[in-house]
């Protein structure tokens, strides 16, 4: 299992994505799975950077990655205010392309690519979200 702390900044995200990709590539992950992992990590970190409320200074995201028979298992822990991605309402699409805006669809994208297995509070005021990216 790979364990990382990911600073909530673009440079930290890119470095973590590269490290996760190298770990998974060495375990035979497909190009499609690697793409999904990179995109999911990007969305999760972007959401924390843009929308999360922290009780103090933002803490790095804790990430666990494991390649298994059922796919790529990701466990993400953050110190932000509780947010259960399984129960958040789906965003509404714009009435027309002219009304479209950038942003707001990241969670919907993540939900389409992964199975959100679990969300729960953990010790110290942290949140843990467990995801599975199917093989292939």
Short mmCIF file of N, CA, C and O in Angstrom, two decimals:
data_model
loop_
_atom_site.label_atom_id
_atom_site.label_comp_id
_atom_site.label_asym_id
_atom_site.label_seq_id
_atom_site.Cartn_x
_atom_site.Cartn_y
_atom_site.Cartn_z
N UNK A 1 0.84 -1.18 0.00
CA UNK A 1 0.00 0.00 0.00
C UNK A 1 0.89 1.24 0.00
O UNK A 1 1.90 1.29 0.69
N UNK A 2 0.47 2.22 -0.77
CA UNK A 2 1.17 3.50 -0.83
C UNK A 2 0.44 4.48 0.08
O UNK A 2 -0.79 4.60 -0.01
N UNK A 3 1.18 5.18 0.93
CA UNK A 3 0.61 6.21 1.81
C UNK A 3 1.34 7.52 1.54
O UNK A 3 2.57 7.55 1.53
N UNK A 4 0.56 8.57 1.36
CA UNK A 4 1.13 9.89 1.07
C UNK A 4 0.39 10.96 1.84
O UNK A 4 -0.79 10.81 2.15
N UNK A 5 1.07 12.06 2.10
CA UNK A 5 0.43 13.30 2.52
C UNK A 5 0.51 14.23 1.34
O UNK A 5 1.58 14.42 0.75
N UNK A 6 -0.63 14.80 0.97
CA UNK A 6 -0.70 15.64 -0.22
C UNK A 6 -1.03 17.07 0.20
O UNK A 6 -2.14 17.35 0.65
N UNK A 7 -0.06 17.99 0.05
CA UNK A 7 -0.35 19.38 0.36
C UNK A 7 -1.48 19.90 -0.54
O UNK A 7 -1.58 19.51 -1.71
N UNK A 8 -2.31 20.75 0.00
CA UNK A 8 -3.43 21.29 -0.78
C UNK A 8 -2.96 22.47 -1.62
O UNK A 8 -3.30 23.63 -1.39
N UNK A 9 -2.15 22.13 -2.62
CA UNK A 9 -1.60 23.10 -3.56
C UNK A 9 -1.30 22.35 -4.86
O UNK A 9 -1.15 21.13 -4.86
N UNK A 10 -1.23 23.07 -5.96
CA UNK A 10 -1.05 22.42 -7.25
C UNK A 10 0.23 21.61 -7.35
O UNK A 10 0.23 20.50 -7.86
N UNK A 11 1.34 22.16 -6.86
CA UNK A 11 2.62 21.42 -6.95
C UNK A 11 2.55 20.13 -6.15
O UNK A 11 3.04 19.09 -6.59
N UNK A 12 1.96 20.17 -4.98
CA UNK A 12 1.82 18.98 -4.16
C UNK A 12 0.92 17.95 -4.82
O UNK A 12 1.19 16.74 -4.76
N UNK A 13 -0.14 18.41 -5.45
CA UNK A 13 -1.04 17.51 -6.16
C UNK A 13 -0.33 16.81 -7.30
O UNK A 13 -0.41 15.59 -7.45
N UNK A 14 0.37 17.56 -8.13
CA UNK A 14 1.06 16.97 -9.28
C UNK A 14 2.11 15.95 -8.85
O UNK A 14 2.23 14.88 -9.44
N UNK A 15 2.84 16.26 -7.80
CA UNK A 15 3.85 15.33 -7.30
C UNK A 15 3.18 14.05 -6.80
O UNK A 15 3.65 12.94 -7.09
N UNK A 16 2.08 14.18 -6.07
CA UNK A 16 1.36 13.01 -5.57
C UNK A 16 0.79 12.19 -6.72
O UNK A 16 0.87 10.95 -6.71
N UNK A 17 0.22 12.85 -7.72
CA UNK A 17 -0.32 12.13 -8.87
C UNK A 17 0.77 11.32 -9.55
O UNK A 17 0.55 10.17 -9.94
N UNK A 18 1.94 11.92 -9.72
CA UNK A 18 3.06 11.20 -10.36
C UNK A 18 3.49 10.00 -9.53
O UNK A 18 3.75 8.92 -10.08
N UNK A 19 3.55 10.16 -8.22
CA UNK A 19 3.97 9.06 -7.35
C UNK A 19 2.93 7.93 -7.36
O UNK A 19 3.28 6.75 -7.43
N UNK A 20 1.65 8.30 -7.32
CA UNK A 20 0.58 7.30 -7.37
C UNK A 20 0.61 6.57 -8.71
O UNK A 20 0.49 5.34 -8.77
N UNK A 21 0.80 7.31 -9.79
CA UNK A 21 0.84 6.69 -11.11
C UNK A 21 2.00 5.70 -11.22
O UNK A 21 1.82 4.59 -11.73
N UNK A 22 3.17 6.07 -10.73
CA UNK A 22 4.32 5.16 -10.78
C UNK A 22 4.05 3.90 -9.96
O UNK A 22 4.36 2.79 -10.40
N UNK A 23 3.46 4.07 -8.79
CA UNK A 23 3.12 2.93 -7.93
C UNK A 23 2.14 1.99 -8.64
O UNK A 23 2.34 0.77 -8.67
N UNK A 24 1.10 2.55 -9.24
CA UNK A 24 0.08 1.72 -9.89
C UNK A 24 0.58 1.12 -11.21
O UNK A 24 0.24 -0.01 -11.55
N UNK A 25 1.39 1.87 -11.94
CA UNK A 25 1.95 1.36 -13.19
C UNK A 25 2.80 0.11 -12.91
O UNK A 25 2.74 -0.88 -13.63
N UNK A 26 3.57 0.15 -11.81
CA UNK A 26 4.40 -0.98 -11.44
C UNK A 26 3.57 -2.21 -11.05
O UNK A 26 4.07 -3.32 -11.04
N UNK A 27 2.30 -1.98 -10.76
CA UNK A 27 1.40 -3.08 -10.39
C UNK A 27 0.44 -3.44 -11.52
O UNK A 27 -0.55 -4.12 -11.32
N UNK A 28 0.74 -2.94 -12.72
CA UNK A 28 0.01 -3.35 -13.91
C UNK A 28 -1.30 -2.64 -14.17
O UNK A 28 -2.13 -3.13 -14.94
N UNK A 29 -1.51 -1.47 -13.57
CA UNK A 29 -2.76 -0.74 -13.81
C UNK A 29 -2.84 -0.30 -15.26
O UNK A 29 -1.84 0.05 -15.89
N UNK A 30 -4.05 -0.31 -15.80
CA UNK A 30 -4.28 0.08 -17.20
C UNK A 30 -4.17 1.59 -17.35
O UNK A 30 -4.28 2.35 -16.39
N UNK A 31 -3.98 2.03 -18.58
CA UNK A 31 -3.92 3.46 -18.88
C UNK A 31 -5.23 4.14 -18.50
O UNK A 31 -5.24 5.26 -17.97
N UNK A 32 -6.34 3.46 -18.72
CA UNK A 32 -7.65 4.00 -18.36
C UNK A 32 -7.76 4.21 -16.85
O UNK A 32 -8.24 5.25 -16.38
N UNK A 33 -7.33 3.22 -16.08
CA UNK A 33 -7.39 3.33 -14.62
C UNK A 33 -6.46 4.45 -14.12
O UNK A 33 -6.82 5.21 -13.23
N UNK A 34 -5.28 4.56 -14.70
CA UNK A 34 -4.35 5.62 -14.31
C UNK A 34 -4.93 6.99 -14.59
O UNK A 34 -4.80 7.91 -13.77
N UNK A 35 -5.59 7.13 -15.73
CA UNK A 35 -6.24 8.40 -16.07
C UNK A 35 -7.32 8.74 -15.04
O UNK A 35 -7.41 9.87 -14.55
N UNK A 36 -8.14 7.75 -14.68
CA UNK A 36 -9.22 7.98 -13.72
C UNK A 36 -8.67 8.37 -12.35
O UNK A 36 -9.19 9.28 -11.70
N UNK A 37 -7.61 7.69 -11.92
CA UNK A 37 -7.02 8.02 -10.62
C UNK A 37 -6.51 9.45 -10.63
O UNK A 37 -6.75 10.22 -9.69
N UNK A 38 -5.82 9.83 -11.68
CA UNK A 38 -5.28 11.20 -11.76
C UNK A 38 -6.41 12.22 -11.73
O UNK A 38 -6.34 13.22 -11.01
N UNK A 39 -7.47 11.96 -12.48
CA UNK A 39 -8.59 12.90 -12.54
C UNK A 39 -9.33 12.96 -11.20
O UNK A 39 -9.68 14.05 -10.73
N UNK A 40 -9.55 11.82 -10.57
CA UNK A 40 -10.24 11.80 -9.28
C UNK A 40 -9.43 12.55 -8.23
O UNK A 40 -9.98 13.36 -7.48
N UNK A 41 -8.13 12.32 -8.17
CA UNK A 41 -7.29 13.05 -7.22
C UNK A 41 -7.34 14.55 -7.49
O UNK A 41 -7.41 15.35 -6.56
N UNK A 42 -7.30 14.92 -8.74
CA UNK A 42 -7.38 16.33 -9.11
C UNK A 42 -8.68 16.94 -8.59
O UNK A 42 -8.67 18.02 -8.00
N UNK A 43 -9.79 16.27 -8.82
CA UNK A 43 -11.09 16.78 -8.38
C UNK A 43 -11.19 16.86 -6.86
O UNK A 43 -11.70 17.84 -6.32
N UNK A 44 -10.72 15.82 -6.17
CA UNK A 44 -10.81 15.82 -4.71
C UNK A 44 -9.98 16.94 -4.10
O UNK A 44 -10.45 17.65 -3.20
N UNK A 45 -8.76 17.13 -4.58
CA UNK A 45 -7.91 18.19 -4.04
C UNK A 45 -8.46 19.56 -4.42
O UNK A 45 -8.52 20.47 -3.58
N UNK A 46 -8.93 19.71 -5.65
CA UNK A 46 -9.51 20.99 -6.07
C UNK A 46 -10.73 21.35 -5.23
O UNK A 46 -10.90 22.51 -4.83
N UNK A 47 -11.56 20.36 -4.93
CA UNK A 47 -12.73 20.62 -4.09
C UNK A 47 -12.33 21.04 -2.69
O UNK A 47 -12.93 21.95 -2.11
N UNK A 48 -11.32 20.38 -2.12
CA UNK A 48 -10.85 20.79 -0.80
C UNK A 48 -10.27 22.20 -0.82
O UNK A 48 -10.52 23.00 0.07
N UNK A 49 -9.51 22.51 -1.86
CA UNK A 49 -8.90 23.84 -1.97
C UNK A 49 -9.96 24.92 -2.15
O UNK A 49 -9.84 26.01 -1.60
N UNK A 50 -11.01 24.62 -2.90
CA UNK A 50 -12.00 25.64 -3.26
C UNK A 50 -13.19 25.73 -2.30
O UNK A 50 -13.73 26.82 -2.11
N UNK A 51 -13.62 24.62 -1.75
CA UNK A 51 -14.90 24.61 -1.05
C UNK A 51 -14.83 24.22 0.42
O UNK A 51 -15.77 24.49 1.17
N UNK A 52 -13.77 23.57 0.86
CA UNK A 52 -13.73 23.05 2.22
C UNK A 52 -13.54 24.16 3.25
O UNK A 52 -12.89 25.17 2.98
N UNK A 53 -14.14 23.92 4.40
CA UNK A 53 -13.94 24.80 5.55
C UNK A 53 -13.09 24.04 6.56
O UNK A 53 -13.43 22.92 6.95
N UNK A 54 -12.01 24.65 6.97
CA UNK A 54 -11.09 24.05 7.94
C UNK A 54 -11.19 24.80 9.26
O UNK A 54 -11.33 26.03 9.25
N UNK A 55 -11.09 24.09 10.38
CA UNK A 55 -11.15 24.77 11.67
C UNK A 55 -9.92 25.65 11.94
O UNK A 55 -9.97 26.56 12.73
N UNK A 56 -8.84 25.38 11.28
CA UNK A 56 -7.61 26.17 11.38
C UNK A 56 -6.99 26.23 10.00
O UNK A 56 -7.69 26.25 8.99
N UNK A 57 -5.68 26.21 9.96
CA UNK A 57 -4.98 26.19 8.66
C UNK A 57 -5.27 24.85 7.97
O UNK A 57 -5.35 23.81 8.62
N UNK A 58 -5.45 24.88 6.65
CA UNK A 58 -5.69 23.63 5.92
C UNK A 58 -4.54 22.64 6.14
O UNK A 58 -3.38 23.01 6.09
N UNK A 59 -4.91 21.41 6.42
CA UNK A 59 -3.94 20.34 6.61
C UNK A 59 -3.79 19.54 5.32
O UNK A 59 -4.76 19.43 4.55
N UNK A 60 -2.62 18.94 5.08
CA UNK A 60 -2.47 18.09 3.89
C UNK A 60 -3.46 16.93 3.92
O UNK A 60 -3.84 16.44 4.99
N UNK A 61 -3.86 16.53 2.77
CA UNK A 61 -4.73 15.37 2.59
C UNK A 61 -3.90 14.12 2.85
O UNK A 61 -2.74 14.05 2.45
N UNK A 62 -4.46 13.14 3.52
CA UNK A 62 -3.80 11.85 3.70
C UNK A 62 -4.40 10.89 2.68
O UNK A 62 -5.61 10.80 2.56
N UNK A 63 -3.54 10.20 1.98
CA UNK A 63 -3.98 9.34 0.89
C UNK A 63 -3.38 7.95 1.04
O UNK A 63 -2.18 7.82 1.30
N UNK A 64 -4.21 6.94 0.87
CA UNK A 64 -3.76 5.55 0.80
C UNK A 64 -4.22 5.00 -0.54
O UNK A 64 -5.38 5.20 -0.93
N UNK A 65 -3.33 4.30 -1.21
CA UNK A 65 -3.64 3.73 -2.52
C UNK A 65 -3.21 2.27 -2.51
O UNK A 65 -2.11 1.94 -2.05
N UNK A 66 -4.09 1.43 -3.02
CA UNK A 66 -3.76 0.00 -3.10
C UNK A 66 -4.39 -0.58 -4.36
O UNK A 66 -5.56 -0.32 -4.64
N UNK A 67 -3.61 -1.34 -5.10
CA UNK A 67 -4.12 -2.05 -6.27
C UNK A 67 -4.59 -3.41 -5.80
O UNK A 67 -3.83 -4.16 -5.19
N UNK A 68 -5.87 -3.71 -6.04
CA UNK A 68 -6.43 -4.98 -5.60
C UNK A 68 -7.20 -5.65 -6.71
O UNK A 68 -7.35 -5.11 -7.81
N UNK A 69 -7.72 -6.83 -6.43
CA UNK A 69 -8.47 -7.60 -7.42
C UNK A 69 -9.73 -6.87 -7.88
O UNK A 69 -10.15 -6.99 -9.03
N UNK A 70 -10.33 -6.09 -6.98
CA UNK A 70 -11.56 -5.40 -7.35
C UNK A 70 -11.32 -4.01 -7.94
O UNK A 70 -12.27 -3.30 -8.25
N UNK A 71 -10.08 -3.64 -8.07
CA UNK A 71 -9.76 -2.34 -8.66
C UNK A 71 -8.75 -1.60 -7.83
O UNK A 71 -8.00 -2.19 -7.04
N UNK A 72 -8.72 -0.30 -7.99
CA UNK A 72 -7.79 0.56 -7.25
C UNK A 72 -8.55 1.14 -6.07
O UNK A 72 -9.59 1.79 -6.24
N UNK A 73 -8.04 0.86 -4.89
CA UNK A 73 -8.67 1.33 -3.67
C UNK A 73 -7.99 2.62 -3.24
O UNK A 73 -6.76 2.67 -3.12
N UNK A 74 -8.78 3.66 -3.02
CA UNK A 74 -8.28 4.93 -2.55
C UNK A 74 -8.95 5.25 -1.22
O UNK A 74 -10.18 5.15 -1.12
N UNK A 75 -8.18 5.62 -0.24
CA UNK A 75 -8.72 6.13 1.01
C UNK A 75 -8.17 7.54 1.18
O UNK A 75 -6.96 7.75 1.10
N UNK A 76 -9.07 8.48 1.36
CA UNK A 76 -8.70 9.88 1.45
C UNK A 76 -9.15 10.40 2.81
O UNK A 76 -10.31 10.22 3.18
N UNK A 77 -8.24 11.02 3.53
CA UNK A 77 -8.59 11.62 4.81
C UNK A 77 -8.26 13.11 4.76
O UNK A 77 -7.21 13.51 4.27
N UNK A 78 -9.22 13.91 5.27
CA UNK A 78 -9.02 15.35 5.30
C UNK A 78 -9.49 15.89 6.65
O UNK A 78 -10.29 15.25 7.33
N UNK A 79 -9.00 17.06 7.01
CA UNK A 79 -9.32 17.69 8.28
C UNK A 79 -10.33 18.82 8.12
O UNK A 79 -10.47 19.67 8.99
N UNK A 80 -11.07 18.82 7.03
CA UNK A 80 -12.07 19.85 6.77
C UNK A 80 -13.36 19.54 7.53
O UNK A 80 -13.51 18.48 8.14
N UNK A 81 -14.30 20.45 7.45
CA UNK A 81 -15.63 20.22 8.03
C UNK A 81 -16.21 18.96 7.38
O UNK A 81 -15.93 18.68 6.21
N UNK A 82 -17.00 18.19 8.11
CA UNK A 82 -17.57 16.96 7.55
C UNK A 82 -18.33 17.20 6.25
O UNK A 82 -19.04 18.20 6.10
N UNK A 83 -18.13 16.29 5.29
CA UNK A 83 -18.82 16.34 4.00
C UNK A 83 -18.89 14.92 3.46
O UNK A 83 -17.88 14.32 3.15
N UNK A 84 -20.10 14.39 3.38
CA UNK A 84 -20.31 13.04 2.88
C UNK A 84 -20.63 13.12 1.39
O UNK A 84 -21.73 13.54 1.01
N UNK A 85 -19.71 12.72 0.52
CA UNK A 85 -19.94 12.83 -0.93
C UNK A 85 -21.05 11.93 -1.44
O UNK A 85 -21.57 12.13 -2.52
N UNK A 86 -21.45 10.95 -0.64
CA UNK A 86 -22.53 10.05 -1.07
C UNK A 86 -23.88 10.71 -0.99
O UNK A 86 -24.80 10.33 -1.71
N UNK A 87 -24.04 11.67 -0.08
CA UNK A 87 -25.35 12.27 0.15
C UNK A 87 -25.49 13.68 -0.39
O UNK A 87 -26.57 14.25 -0.33
N UNK A 88 -24.41 14.25 -0.91
CA UNK A 88 -24.48 15.60 -1.47
C UNK A 88 -25.39 15.59 -2.70
O UNK A 88 -25.33 14.65 -3.49
N UNK A 89 -26.24 16.60 -2.86
CA UNK A 89 -27.12 16.61 -4.03
C UNK A 89 -26.34 16.72 -5.33
O UNK A 89 -25.28 17.35 -5.38
N UNK A 90 -26.88 16.10 -6.36
CA UNK A 90 -26.26 16.18 -7.69
C UNK A 90 -26.45 17.59 -8.22
O UNK A 90 -27.52 18.19 -8.05
N UNK A 91 -25.43 18.14 -8.88
CA UNK A 91 -25.58 19.49 -9.43
C UNK A 91 -26.54 19.48 -10.61
O UNK A 91 -26.65 18.49 -11.33
N UNK A 92 -27.24 20.58 -10.75
CA UNK A 92 -28.14 20.71 -11.90
C UNK A 92 -27.35 21.27 -13.08
O UNK A 92 -26.50 22.13 -12.91
N UNK A 93 -27.67 20.75 -14.25
CA UNK A 93 -27.03 21.25 -15.46
C UNK A 93 -27.59 22.61 -15.84
O UNK A 93 -28.68 22.99 -15.40
N UNK A 94 -26.88 23.35 -16.66
CA UNK A 94 -27.38 24.66 -17.09
C UNK A 94 -28.56 24.49 -18.05
O UNK A 94 -28.66 23.48 -18.74
N UNK A 95 -29.45 25.48 -18.08
CA UNK A 95 -30.58 25.38 -19.00
C UNK A 95 -30.16 25.39 -20.48
O UNK A 95 -30.84 24.83 -21.33
N UNK A 96 -29.01 26.02 -20.76
CA UNK A 96 -28.49 26.05 -22.13
C UNK A 96 -26.97 26.17 -22.06
O UNK A 96 -26.41 26.49 -21.02
N UNK A 97 -26.33 25.94 -23.21
CA UNK A 97 -24.86 26.08 -23.25
C UNK A 97 -24.44 27.52 -22.98
O UNK A 97 -23.37 27.76 -22.44
N UNK A 98 -25.29 28.48 -23.36
CA UNK A 98 -24.97 29.89 -23.10
C UNK A 98 -24.92 30.19 -21.60
O UNK A 98 -24.25 31.11 -21.17
N UNK A 99 -25.65 29.40 -20.81
CA UNK A 99 -25.69 29.61 -19.37
C UNK A 99 -24.67 28.75 -18.62
O UNK A 99 -24.62 28.80 -17.40
N UNK A 100 -23.89 27.97 -19.36
CA UNK A 100 -22.94 27.06 -18.72
C UNK A 100 -21.85 27.86 -18.03
O UNK A 100 -21.52 28.98 -18.41
N UNK A 101 -21.28 27.28 -16.99
CA UNK A 101 -20.18 27.91 -16.26
C UNK A 101 -19.12 26.86 -15.96
O UNK A 101 -19.41 25.67 -15.96
N UNK A 102 -17.93 27.33 -15.66
CA UNK A 102 -16.86 26.42 -15.28
C UNK A 102 -17.05 26.06 -13.82
O UNK A 102 -17.37 26.91 -13.00
N UNK A 103 -16.85 24.79 -13.50
CA UNK A 103 -16.91 24.35 -12.11
C UNK A 103 -18.27 23.82 -11.71
O UNK A 103 -19.26 23.96 -12.43
N UNK A 104 -18.28 23.18 -10.55
CA UNK A 104 -19.52 22.69 -9.98
C UNK A 104 -19.91 21.27 -10.37
O UNK A 104 -20.88 20.75 -9.87
N UNK A 105 -19.15 20.65 -11.27
CA UNK A 105 -19.51 19.32 -11.72
C UNK A 105 -18.48 18.26 -11.33
O UNK A 105 -18.61 17.10 -11.71
N UNK A 106 -17.49 18.64 -10.55
CA UNK A 106 -16.43 17.71 -10.18
C UNK A 106 -16.92 16.50 -9.40
O UNK A 106 -16.52 15.37 -9.69
N UNK A 107 -17.81 16.72 -8.44
CA UNK A 107 -18.31 15.60 -7.65
C UNK A 107 -19.12 14.65 -8.53
O UNK A 107 -19.01 13.43 -8.40
N UNK A 108 -19.91 15.20 -9.44
CA UNK A 108 -20.68 14.34 -10.35
C UNK A 108 -19.73 13.51 -11.22
O UNK A 108 -19.99 12.32 -11.46
N UNK A 109 -18.65 14.10 -11.66
CA UNK A 109 -17.65 13.38 -12.47
C UNK A 109 -17.02 12.25 -11.65
O UNK A 109 -16.91 11.12 -12.13
N UNK A 110 -16.65 12.56 -10.41
CA UNK A 110 -16.05 11.54 -9.54
C UNK A 110 -17.04 10.39 -9.33
O UNK A 110 -16.68 9.22 -9.43
N UNK A 111 -18.29 10.72 -9.07
CA UNK A 111 -19.31 9.69 -8.83
C UNK A 111 -19.48 8.76 -10.04
O UNK A 111 -19.82 7.60 -9.89
N UNK A 112 -19.26 9.28 -11.23
CA UNK A 112 -19.42 8.45 -12.44
C UNK A 112 -18.25 7.49 -12.64
O UNK A 112 -18.39 6.45 -13.27
N UNK A 113 -17.08 7.85 -12.11
CA UNK A 113 -15.88 7.05 -12.35
C UNK A 113 -15.53 6.10 -11.23
O UNK A 113 -14.76 5.17 -11.44
N UNK A 114 -16.06 6.32 -10.04
CA UNK A 114 -15.69 5.51 -8.88
C UNK A 114 -16.93 5.05 -8.13
O UNK A 114 -18.01 5.59 -8.30
N UNK A 115 -16.70 4.06 -7.29
CA UNK A 115 -17.71 3.67 -6.32
C UNK A 115 -17.27 4.27 -4.99
O UNK A 115 -16.15 3.99 -4.52
N UNK A 116 -18.11 5.10 -4.41
CA UNK A 116 -17.79 5.65 -3.10
C UNK A 116 -18.28 4.62 -2.08
O UNK A 116 -19.47 4.44 -1.88
N UNK A 117 -17.33 3.91 -1.49
CA UNK A 117 -17.66 2.81 -0.59
C UNK A 117 -18.07 3.26 0.79
O UNK A 117 -18.95 2.67 1.42
N UNK A 118 -17.39 4.29 1.31
CA UNK A 118 -17.65 4.66 2.69
C UNK A 118 -17.21 6.08 2.94
O UNK A 118 -16.31 6.61 2.27
N UNK A 119 -17.88 6.71 3.88
CA UNK A 119 -17.47 8.00 4.41
C UNK A 119 -17.75 7.95 5.90
O UNK A 119 -18.81 7.48 6.33
N UNK A 120 -16.78 8.39 6.70
CA UNK A 120 -17.00 8.42 8.14
C UNK A 120 -16.00 9.38 8.80
O UNK A 120 -14.90 9.58 8.29
N UNK A 121 -16.40 9.94 9.93
CA UNK A 121 -15.45 10.72 10.72
C UNK A 121 -14.45 9.77 11.39
O UNK A 121 -14.80 8.63 11.72
N UNK A 122 -13.23 10.23 11.53
CA UNK A 122 -12.20 9.44 12.21
C UNK A 122 -11.55 10.30 13.29
O UNK A 122 -11.85 11.49 13.42
N UNK A 123 -10.65 9.73 14.03
CA UNK A 123 -10.01 10.38 15.17
C UNK A 123 -9.43 11.75 14.83
O UNK A 123 -8.88 11.95 13.75
N UNK A 124 -9.58 12.67 15.75
CA UNK A 124 -8.96 13.98 15.62
C UNK A 124 -9.72 14.95 14.75
O UNK A 124 -9.17 15.96 14.31
N UNK A 125 -11.00 14.68 14.46
CA UNK A 125 -11.79 15.59 13.64
C UNK A 125 -11.56 15.43 12.15
O UNK A 125 -11.94 16.29 11.37
N UNK A 126 -10.94 14.34 11.75
CA UNK A 126 -10.70 14.08 10.33
C UNK A 126 -11.87 13.31 9.73
O UNK A 126 -12.68 12.73 10.45
N UNK A 127 -11.95 13.32 8.41
CA UNK A 127 -12.95 12.59 7.64
C UNK A 127 -12.23 11.57 6.77
O UNK A 127 -11.16 11.86 6.24
N UNK A 128 -12.84 10.40 6.59
CA UNK A 128 -12.25 9.37 5.74
C UNK A 128 -13.28 8.98 4.69
O UNK A 128 -14.42 8.61 5.02
N UNK A 129 -12.87 9.05 3.43
CA UNK A 129 -13.69 8.62 2.31
C UNK A 129 -12.96 7.51 1.59
O UNK A 129 -11.77 7.65 1.27
N UNK A 130 -13.65 6.39 1.37
CA UNK A 130 -13.04 5.25 0.70
C UNK A 130 -13.72 5.06 -0.67
O UNK A 130 -14.94 5.03 -0.76
N UNK A 131 -12.89 4.97 -1.69
CA UNK A 131 -13.34 4.88 -3.08
C UNK A 131 -12.71 3.67 -3.75
O UNK A 131 -11.61 3.26 -3.40
N UNK A 132 -13.41 3.17 -4.76
CA UNK A 132 -12.85 2.09 -5.58
C UNK A 132 -13.01 2.48 -7.04
O UNK A 132 -14.11 2.84 -7.49
N UNK A 133 -11.91 2.41 -7.77
CA UNK A 133 -11.93 2.60 -9.22
C UNK A 133 -11.87 1.21 -9.83
O UNK A 133 -10.90 0.49 -9.63
N UNK A 134 -12.93 0.82 -10.54
CA UNK A 134 -12.97 -0.54 -11.10
C UNK A 134 -11.79 -0.78 -12.05
O UNK A 134 -11.28 0.15 -12.68
N UNK A 135 -11.35 -2.03 -12.18
CA UNK A 135 -10.25 -2.33 -13.11
C UNK A 135 -10.68 -2.08 -14.55
O UNK A 135 -11.86 -2.14 -14.86
N UNK A 136 -9.70 -1.82 -15.37
CA UNK A 136 -10.00 -1.67 -16.80
C UNK A 136 -9.84 -0.29 -17.32
O UNK A 136 -9.53 0.64 -16.82
#
